[in-house]
Amino acid sequence: MSTTITGPDGKPRCRWCAAAPDFLDYHDREWGFPVGDDRRLYEKICLEGFQSGLSWRTILAKRENFRAAFKDFDFEKVARFTARDVDRLMKDEGIIRHRGKIEAAINNAKRALEMVEKEGSLAAFFWSYEPEPGSLGKPQTLTTSPQSIAISKELKKRGWKFVGPTTVFAFMQAMGLINDHVEDCAIHAKVEKARKTFKRPKRLK
């Protein structure tokens, strides 16, 4: 089976774009492009946690609802959420009403604040795990990697929740820690160009 489909402009795209109409824009403009903003990184890792056991289409369709419910993923604000907020979110039909995942998002906001204090930023921590180019083999052939296993282990050690190796690997794909667009995809080269000019943040000594 081919790893690509033909996009509306006649150029190839990763095959998974065909799964839903709203995937193409997400694929072309966001997935795999390097992210250095802490709030967006927190958002991405939270949404990957909510996606566990569900389809990404479900999460993407509800993303604006998630942003409204979680204060646009401002983790300083989410860290102050209380049990009353959990009850409120459990009644919000616009998001995934899973108590464990909601509580994990709040817990992880607190852990994110701790990480910023210790590492300088979330971005500095995650980008320190960037694998060597080409070390993971062909794009979209893996669901975990040595780096996703290492990140997951360290996050769990620091008290983060819903951050298993598979969830972390999906997060790595989404935030651009790796370029997992297939090589024939028209966006692969655009992501590579963005990665070359992206300034990697450094962890505190």
PDB file of C-alpha atoms in Angstrom:
ATOM      1  CA  MET A   1       0.000   0.000   0.000  1.00  0.00           C
ATOM      2  CA  SER A   2       1.255   3.472  -0.835  1.00  0.00           C
ATOM      3  CA  THR A   3       2.283   5.641   2.099  1.00  0.00           C
ATOM      4  CA  THR A   4       0.777   8.732   0.481  1.00  0.00           C
ATOM      5  CA  ILE A   5      -2.450  10.065  -1.011  1.00  0.00           C
ATOM      6  CA  THR A   6      -2.815  12.894  -3.510  1.00  0.00           C
ATOM      7  CA  GLY A   7      -3.780  16.191  -1.916  1.00  0.00           C
ATOM      8  CA  PRO A   8      -6.157  18.773  -3.422  1.00  0.00           C
ATOM      9  CA  ASP A   9      -3.155  20.539  -4.962  1.00  0.00           C
ATOM     10  CA  GLY A  10      -2.037  17.350  -6.705  1.00  0.00           C
ATOM     11  CA  LYS A  11       0.917  16.858  -4.350  1.00  0.00           C
ATOM     12  CA  PRO A  12       1.392  13.794  -2.135  1.00  0.00           C
ATOM     13  CA  ARG A  13       0.489  13.783   1.541  1.00  0.00           C
ATOM     14  CA  CYS A  14       0.820  11.221   4.336  1.00  0.00           C
ATOM     15  CA  ARG A  15      -1.917   8.635   3.867  1.00  0.00           C
ATOM     16  CA  TRP A  16      -3.536   9.301   7.252  1.00  0.00           C
ATOM     17  CA  CYS A  17      -4.754  12.683   5.928  1.00  0.00           C
ATOM     18  CA  ALA A  18      -7.535  10.881   4.099  1.00  0.00           C
ATOM     19  CA  ALA A  19      -9.097   9.596   7.329  1.00  0.00           C
ATOM     20  CA  ALA A  20     -11.055  12.795   8.032  1.00  0.00           C
ATOM     21  CA  PRO A  21     -11.697  16.121   6.250  1.00  0.00           C
ATOM     22  CA  ASP A  22     -10.133  18.211   9.031  1.00  0.00           C
ATOM     23  CA  PHE A  23      -6.913  16.190   9.067  1.00  0.00           C
ATOM     24  CA  LEU A  24      -5.424  17.812   5.962  1.00  0.00           C
ATOM     25  CA  ASP A  25      -5.135  21.306   7.426  1.00  0.00           C
ATOM     26  CA  TYR A  26      -3.749  19.940  10.700  1.00  0.00           C
ATOM     27  CA  HIS A  27      -1.244  17.831   8.756  1.00  0.00           C
ATOM     28  CA  ASP A  28      -0.156  20.658   6.441  1.00  0.00           C
ATOM     29  CA  ARG A  29       0.101  23.483   8.967  1.00  0.00           C
ATOM     30  CA  GLU A  30       0.828  21.974  12.362  1.00  0.00           C
ATOM     31  CA  TRP A  31       1.770  18.301  12.712  1.00  0.00           C
ATOM     32  CA  GLY A  32       5.518  17.863  12.916  1.00  0.00           C
ATOM     33  CA  PHE A  33       6.450  21.542  12.807  1.00  0.00           C
ATOM     34  CA  PRO A  34       8.782  22.375  15.719  1.00  0.00           C
ATOM     35  CA  VAL A  35       7.137  23.898  18.790  1.00  0.00           C
ATOM     36  CA  GLY A  36       9.020  25.898  21.399  1.00  0.00           C
ATOM     37  CA  ASP A  37       6.114  27.554  23.207  1.00  0.00           C
ATOM     38  CA  ASP A  38       5.482  26.016  26.633  1.00  0.00           C
ATOM     39  CA  ARG A  39       1.735  26.543  26.629  1.00  0.00           C
ATOM     40  CA  ARG A  40       1.366  24.799  23.282  1.00  0.00           C
ATOM     41  CA  LEU A  41       3.594  21.966  24.452  1.00  0.00           C
ATOM     42  CA  TYR A  42       1.451  21.518  27.542  1.00  0.00           C
ATOM     43  CA  GLU A  43      -1.642  21.554  25.331  1.00  0.00           C
ATOM     44  CA  LYS A  44      -0.229  18.923  23.011  1.00  0.00           C
ATOM     45  CA  ILE A  45       0.829  16.525  25.732  1.00  0.00           C
ATOM     46  CA  CYS A  46      -2.546  16.943  27.471  1.00  0.00           C
ATOM     47  CA  LEU A  47      -4.493  16.268  24.288  1.00  0.00           C
ATOM     48  CA  GLU A  48      -2.380  13.218  23.504  1.00  0.00           C
ATOM     49  CA  GLY A  49      -3.242  11.951  26.974  1.00  0.00           C
ATOM     50  CA  PHE A  50      -6.952  12.559  26.373  1.00  0.00           C
ATOM     51  CA  GLN A  51      -6.616  10.751  23.039  1.00  0.00           C
ATOM     52  CA  SER A  52      -5.461   7.533  24.728  1.00  0.00           C
ATOM     53  CA  GLY A  53      -7.890   4.797  23.695  1.00  0.00           C
ATOM     54  CA  LEU A  54      -9.766   7.125  21.339  1.00  0.00           C
ATOM     55  CA  SER A  55      -9.320   8.460  17.796  1.00  0.00           C
ATOM     56  CA  TRP A  56      -7.380  11.653  17.118  1.00  0.00           C
ATOM     57  CA  ARG A  57     -10.331  12.792  15.018  1.00  0.00           C
ATOM     58  CA  THR A  58     -12.416  12.967  18.205  1.00  0.00           C
ATOM     59  CA  ILE A  59      -9.806  15.097  19.957  1.00  0.00           C
ATOM     60  CA  LEU A  60      -9.222  17.431  17.021  1.00  0.00           C
ATOM     61  CA  ALA A  61     -12.961  18.037  16.656  1.00  0.00           C
ATOM     62  CA  LYS A  62     -13.168  19.007  20.326  1.00  0.00           C
ATOM     63  CA  ARG A  63      -9.909  20.968  20.559  1.00  0.00           C
ATOM     64  CA  GLU A  64     -11.489  24.424  20.757  1.00  0.00           C
ATOM     65  CA  ASN A  65     -13.777  23.134  23.511  1.00  0.00           C
ATOM     66  CA  PHE A  66     -10.727  21.821  25.370  1.00  0.00           C
ATOM     67  CA  ARG A  67      -9.022  25.180  24.998  1.00  0.00           C
ATOM     68  CA  ALA A  68     -12.030  26.955  26.480  1.00  0.00           C
ATOM     69  CA  ALA A  69     -12.372  24.444  29.317  1.00  0.00           C
ATOM     70  CA  PHE A  70      -8.675  24.538  30.236  1.00  0.00           C
ATOM     71  CA  LYS A  71      -8.052  28.305  29.981  1.00  0.00           C
ATOM     72  CA  ASP A  72      -6.290  27.968  26.617  1.00  0.00           C
ATOM     73  CA  PHE A  73      -3.946  25.516  28.376  1.00  0.00           C
ATOM     74  CA  ASP A  74      -2.355  28.225  30.501  1.00  0.00           C
ATOM     75  CA  PHE A  75      -0.848  25.773  32.975  1.00  0.00           C
ATOM     76  CA  GLU A  76      -0.386  28.445  35.641  1.00  0.00           C
ATOM     77  CA  LYS A  77      -4.172  28.818  35.693  1.00  0.00           C
ATOM     78  CA  VAL A  78      -4.936  25.097  35.310  1.00  0.00           C
ATOM     79  CA  ALA A  79      -2.629  24.310  38.240  1.00  0.00           C
ATOM     80  CA  ARG A  80      -5.041  26.254  40.468  1.00  0.00           C
ATOM     81  CA  PHE A  81      -8.058  24.153  39.451  1.00  0.00           C
ATOM     82  CA  THR A  82      -9.856  22.511  42.373  1.00  0.00           C
ATOM     83  CA  ALA A  83     -12.192  19.562  42.890  1.00  0.00           C
ATOM     84  CA  ARG A  84     -15.026  21.918  41.971  1.00  0.00           C
ATOM     85  CA  ASP A  85     -13.382  22.468  38.576  1.00  0.00           C
ATOM     86  CA  VAL A  86     -13.103  18.711  38.094  1.00  0.00           C
ATOM     87  CA  ASP A  87     -16.834  18.374  38.754  1.00  0.00           C
ATOM     88  CA  ARG A  88     -17.515  21.225  36.316  1.00  0.00           C
ATOM     89  CA  LEU A  89     -15.401  19.614  33.601  1.00  0.00           C
ATOM     90  CA  MET A  90     -17.077  16.245  34.136  1.00  0.00           C
ATOM     91  CA  LYS A  91     -20.332  17.936  33.073  1.00  0.00           C
ATOM     92  CA  ASP A  92     -18.802  19.591  29.989  1.00  0.00           C
ATOM     93  CA  GLU A  93     -20.131  17.713  26.964  1.00  0.00           C
ATOM     94  CA  GLY A  94     -17.669  19.540  24.696  1.00  0.00           C
ATOM     95  CA  ILE A  95     -14.657  17.615  26.017  1.00  0.00           C
ATOM     96  CA  ILE A  96     -13.778  14.030  26.946  1.00  0.00           C
ATOM     97  CA  ARG A  97     -15.418  13.492  30.331  1.00  0.00           C
ATOM     98  CA  HIS A  98     -12.916  11.083  31.815  1.00  0.00           C
ATOM     99  CA  ARG A  99     -12.168  11.891  35.447  1.00  0.00           C
ATOM    100  CA  GLY A 100      -8.713  10.319  35.423  1.00  0.00           C
ATOM    101  CA  LYS A 101      -7.633  12.256  32.346  1.00  0.00           C
ATOM    102  CA  ILE A 102      -9.080  15.531  33.640  1.00  0.00           C
ATOM    103  CA  GLU A 103      -7.319  15.095  36.975  1.00  0.00           C
ATOM    104  CA  ALA A 104      -4.123  14.185  35.108  1.00  0.00           C
ATOM    105  CA  ALA A 105      -4.263  17.430  33.105  1.00  0.00           C
ATOM    106  CA  ILE A 106      -4.550  19.425  36.335  1.00  0.00           C
ATOM    107  CA  ASN A 107      -1.807  17.420  38.016  1.00  0.00           C
ATOM    108  CA  ASN A 108       0.434  17.842  34.979  1.00  0.00           C
ATOM    109  CA  ALA A 109      -0.073  21.609  35.058  1.00  0.00           C
ATOM    110  CA  LYS A 110       1.403  21.626  38.558  1.00  0.00           C
ATOM    111  CA  ARG A 111       4.248  19.386  37.417  1.00  0.00           C
ATOM    112  CA  ALA A 112       4.811  21.706  34.439  1.00  0.00           C
ATOM    113  CA  LEU A 113       5.321  24.644  36.796  1.00  0.00           C
ATOM    114  CA  GLU A 114       7.906  22.607  38.684  1.00  0.00           C
ATOM    115  CA  MET A 115       9.642  21.710  35.440  1.00  0.00           C
ATOM    116  CA  VAL A 116       9.848  25.345  34.326  1.00  0.00           C
ATOM    117  CA  GLU A 117      11.460  26.241  37.649  1.00  0.00           C
ATOM    118  CA  LYS A 118      13.969  23.399  37.394  1.00  0.00           C
ATOM    119  CA  GLU A 119      14.694  23.288  33.655  1.00  0.00           C
ATOM    120  CA  GLY A 120      13.972  26.830  32.517  1.00  0.00           C
ATOM    121  CA  SER A 121      11.076  25.770  30.287  1.00  0.00           C
ATOM    122  CA  LEU A 122       9.115  22.740  29.138  1.00  0.00           C
ATOM    123  CA  ALA A 123      10.656  23.266  25.708  1.00  0.00           C
ATOM    124  CA  ALA A 124      14.182  23.007  27.092  1.00  0.00           C
ATOM    125  CA  PHE A 125      13.365  19.686  28.742  1.00  0.00           C
ATOM    126  CA  PHE A 126      11.647  18.065  25.761  1.00  0.00           C
ATOM    127  CA  TRP A 127      14.087  19.297  23.127  1.00  0.00           C
ATOM    128  CA  SER A 128      16.992  17.859  25.088  1.00  0.00           C
ATOM    129  CA  TYR A 129      15.653  14.441  24.041  1.00  0.00           C
ATOM    130  CA  GLU A 130      15.766  15.124  20.303  1.00  0.00           C
ATOM    131  CA  PRO A 131      17.111  11.985  18.601  1.00  0.00           C
ATOM    132  CA  GLU A 132      19.905  12.006  16.072  1.00  0.00           C
ATOM    133  CA  PRO A 133      18.578  12.462  12.488  1.00  0.00           C
ATOM    134  CA  GLY A 134      17.858   9.126  10.862  1.00  0.00           C
ATOM    135  CA  SER A 135      18.277   7.136  14.067  1.00  0.00           C
ATOM    136  CA  LEU A 136      14.633   6.043  14.171  1.00  0.00           C
ATOM    137  CA  GLY A 137      14.392   4.528  10.698  1.00  0.00           C
ATOM    138  CA  LYS A 138      11.601   5.209   8.238  1.00  0.00           C
ATOM    139  CA  PRO A 139       8.815   7.617   9.254  1.00  0.00           C
ATOM    140  CA  GLN A 140       5.561   6.208  10.637  1.00  0.00           C
ATOM    141  CA  THR A 141       6.981   2.738  11.270  1.00  0.00           C
ATOM    142  CA  LEU A 142       7.214   3.090  15.065  1.00  0.00           C
ATOM    143  CA  THR A 143       4.827   3.751  17.947  1.00  0.00           C
ATOM    144  CA  THR A 144       7.542   4.146  20.584  1.00  0.00           C
ATOM    145  CA  SER A 145      11.251   4.950  20.572  1.00  0.00           C
ATOM    146  CA  PRO A 146      14.142   4.951  23.034  1.00  0.00           C
ATOM    147  CA  GLN A 147      13.524   8.671  23.502  1.00  0.00           C
ATOM    148  CA  SER A 148       9.786   8.319  24.145  1.00  0.00           C
ATOM    149  CA  ILE A 149      10.515   5.586  26.680  1.00  0.00           C
ATOM    150  CA  ALA A 150      13.130   7.766  28.380  1.00  0.00           C
ATOM    151  CA  ILE A 151      10.878  10.852  28.449  1.00  0.00           C
ATOM    152  CA  SER A 152       7.954   8.803  29.782  1.00  0.00           C
ATOM    153  CA  LYS A 153      10.106   7.321  32.528  1.00  0.00           C
ATOM    154  CA  GLU A 154      11.432  10.726  33.579  1.00  0.00           C
ATOM    155  CA  LEU A 155       8.001  12.391  33.490  1.00  0.00           C
ATOM    156  CA  LYS A 156       6.495   9.633  35.614  1.00  0.00           C
ATOM    157  CA  LYS A 157       9.392   9.970  38.042  1.00  0.00           C
ATOM    158  CA  ARG A 158       8.479  13.649  38.336  1.00  0.00           C
ATOM    159  CA  GLY A 159       4.833  12.828  38.997  1.00  0.00           C
ATOM    160  CA  TRP A 160       3.243  13.342  35.571  1.00  0.00           C
ATOM    161  CA  LYS A 161       0.225  11.195  34.626  1.00  0.00           C
ATOM    162  CA  PHE A 162      -1.053   9.683  31.341  1.00  0.00           C
ATOM    163  CA  VAL A 163       2.382   9.964  29.760  1.00  0.00           C
ATOM    164  CA  GLY A 164       3.156   6.403  28.651  1.00  0.00           C
ATOM    165  CA  PRO A 165       5.767   5.776  25.917  1.00  0.00           C
ATOM    166  CA  THR A 166       3.164   5.543  23.118  1.00  0.00           C
ATOM    167  CA  THR A 167       1.464   8.776  24.197  1.00  0.00           C
ATOM    168  CA  VAL A 168       4.845  10.496  24.438  1.00  0.00           C
ATOM    169  CA  PHE A 169       5.859   9.252  20.991  1.00  0.00           C
ATOM    170  CA  ALA A 170       2.669  10.710  19.483  1.00  0.00           C
ATOM    171  CA  PHE A 171       3.522  13.952  21.294  1.00  0.00           C
ATOM    172  CA  MET A 172       7.046  13.862  19.803  1.00  0.00           C
ATOM    173  CA  GLN A 173       5.535  13.484  16.328  1.00  0.00           C
ATOM    174  CA  ALA A 174       3.071  16.329  16.880  1.00  0.00           C
ATOM    175  CA  MET A 175       5.531  18.828  18.398  1.00  0.00           C
ATOM    176  CA  GLY A 176       8.238  18.246  15.804  1.00  0.00           C
ATOM    177  CA  LEU A 177      10.814  16.561  18.012  1.00  0.00           C
ATOM    178  CA  ILE A 178      10.995  14.196  15.049  1.00  0.00           C
ATOM    179  CA  ASN A 179       9.885  14.685  11.451  1.00  0.00           C
ATOM    180  CA  ASP A 180       7.585  11.712  10.940  1.00  0.00           C
ATOM    181  CA  HIS A 181       6.053  12.842   7.666  1.00  0.00           C
ATOM    182  CA  VAL A 182       6.805  10.130   5.114  1.00  0.00           C
ATOM    183  CA  GLU A 183       9.630  11.124   2.796  1.00  0.00           C
ATOM    184  CA  ASP A 184       7.404  11.420  -0.285  1.00  0.00           C
ATOM    185  CA  CYS A 185       4.975  13.740   1.510  1.00  0.00           C
ATOM    186  CA  ALA A 186       5.052  17.323   0.242  1.00  0.00           C
ATOM    187  CA  ILE A 187       5.147  18.609   3.831  1.00  0.00           C
ATOM    188  CA  HIS A 188       8.207  16.560   4.822  1.00  0.00           C
ATOM    189  CA  ALA A 189      10.600  19.075   3.245  1.00  0.00           C
ATOM    190  CA  LYS A 190       8.718  22.037   4.751  1.00  0.00           C
ATOM    191  CA  VAL A 191       9.073  20.527   8.209  1.00  0.00           C
ATOM    192  CA  GLU A 192      12.772  19.870   7.614  1.00  0.00           C
ATOM    193  CA  LYS A 193      13.247  23.499   6.609  1.00  0.00           C
ATOM    194  CA  ALA A 194      11.432  24.674   9.752  1.00  0.00           C
ATOM    195  CA  ARG A 195      13.512  22.357  11.908  1.00  0.00           C
ATOM    196  CA  LYS A 196      16.755  23.721  10.448  1.00  0.00           C
ATOM    197  CA  THR A 197      15.897  27.289  11.432  1.00  0.00           C
ATOM    198  CA  PHE A 198      14.310  26.395  14.779  1.00  0.00           C
ATOM    199  CA  LYS A 199      16.374  27.548  17.754  1.00  0.00           C
ATOM    200  CA  ARG A 200      16.577  24.727  20.274  1.00  0.00           C
ATOM    201  CA  PRO A 201      16.154  25.947  23.867  1.00  0.00           C
ATOM    202  CA  LYS A 202      18.740  24.871  26.418  1.00  0.00           C
ATOM    203  CA  ARG A 203      18.122  23.320  29.832  1.00  0.00           C
ATOM    204  CA  LEU A 204      19.417  25.094  32.910  1.00  0.00           C
ATOM    205  CA  LYS A 205      22.753  23.799  34.154  1.00  0.00           C
TER     206      LYS A 205
END
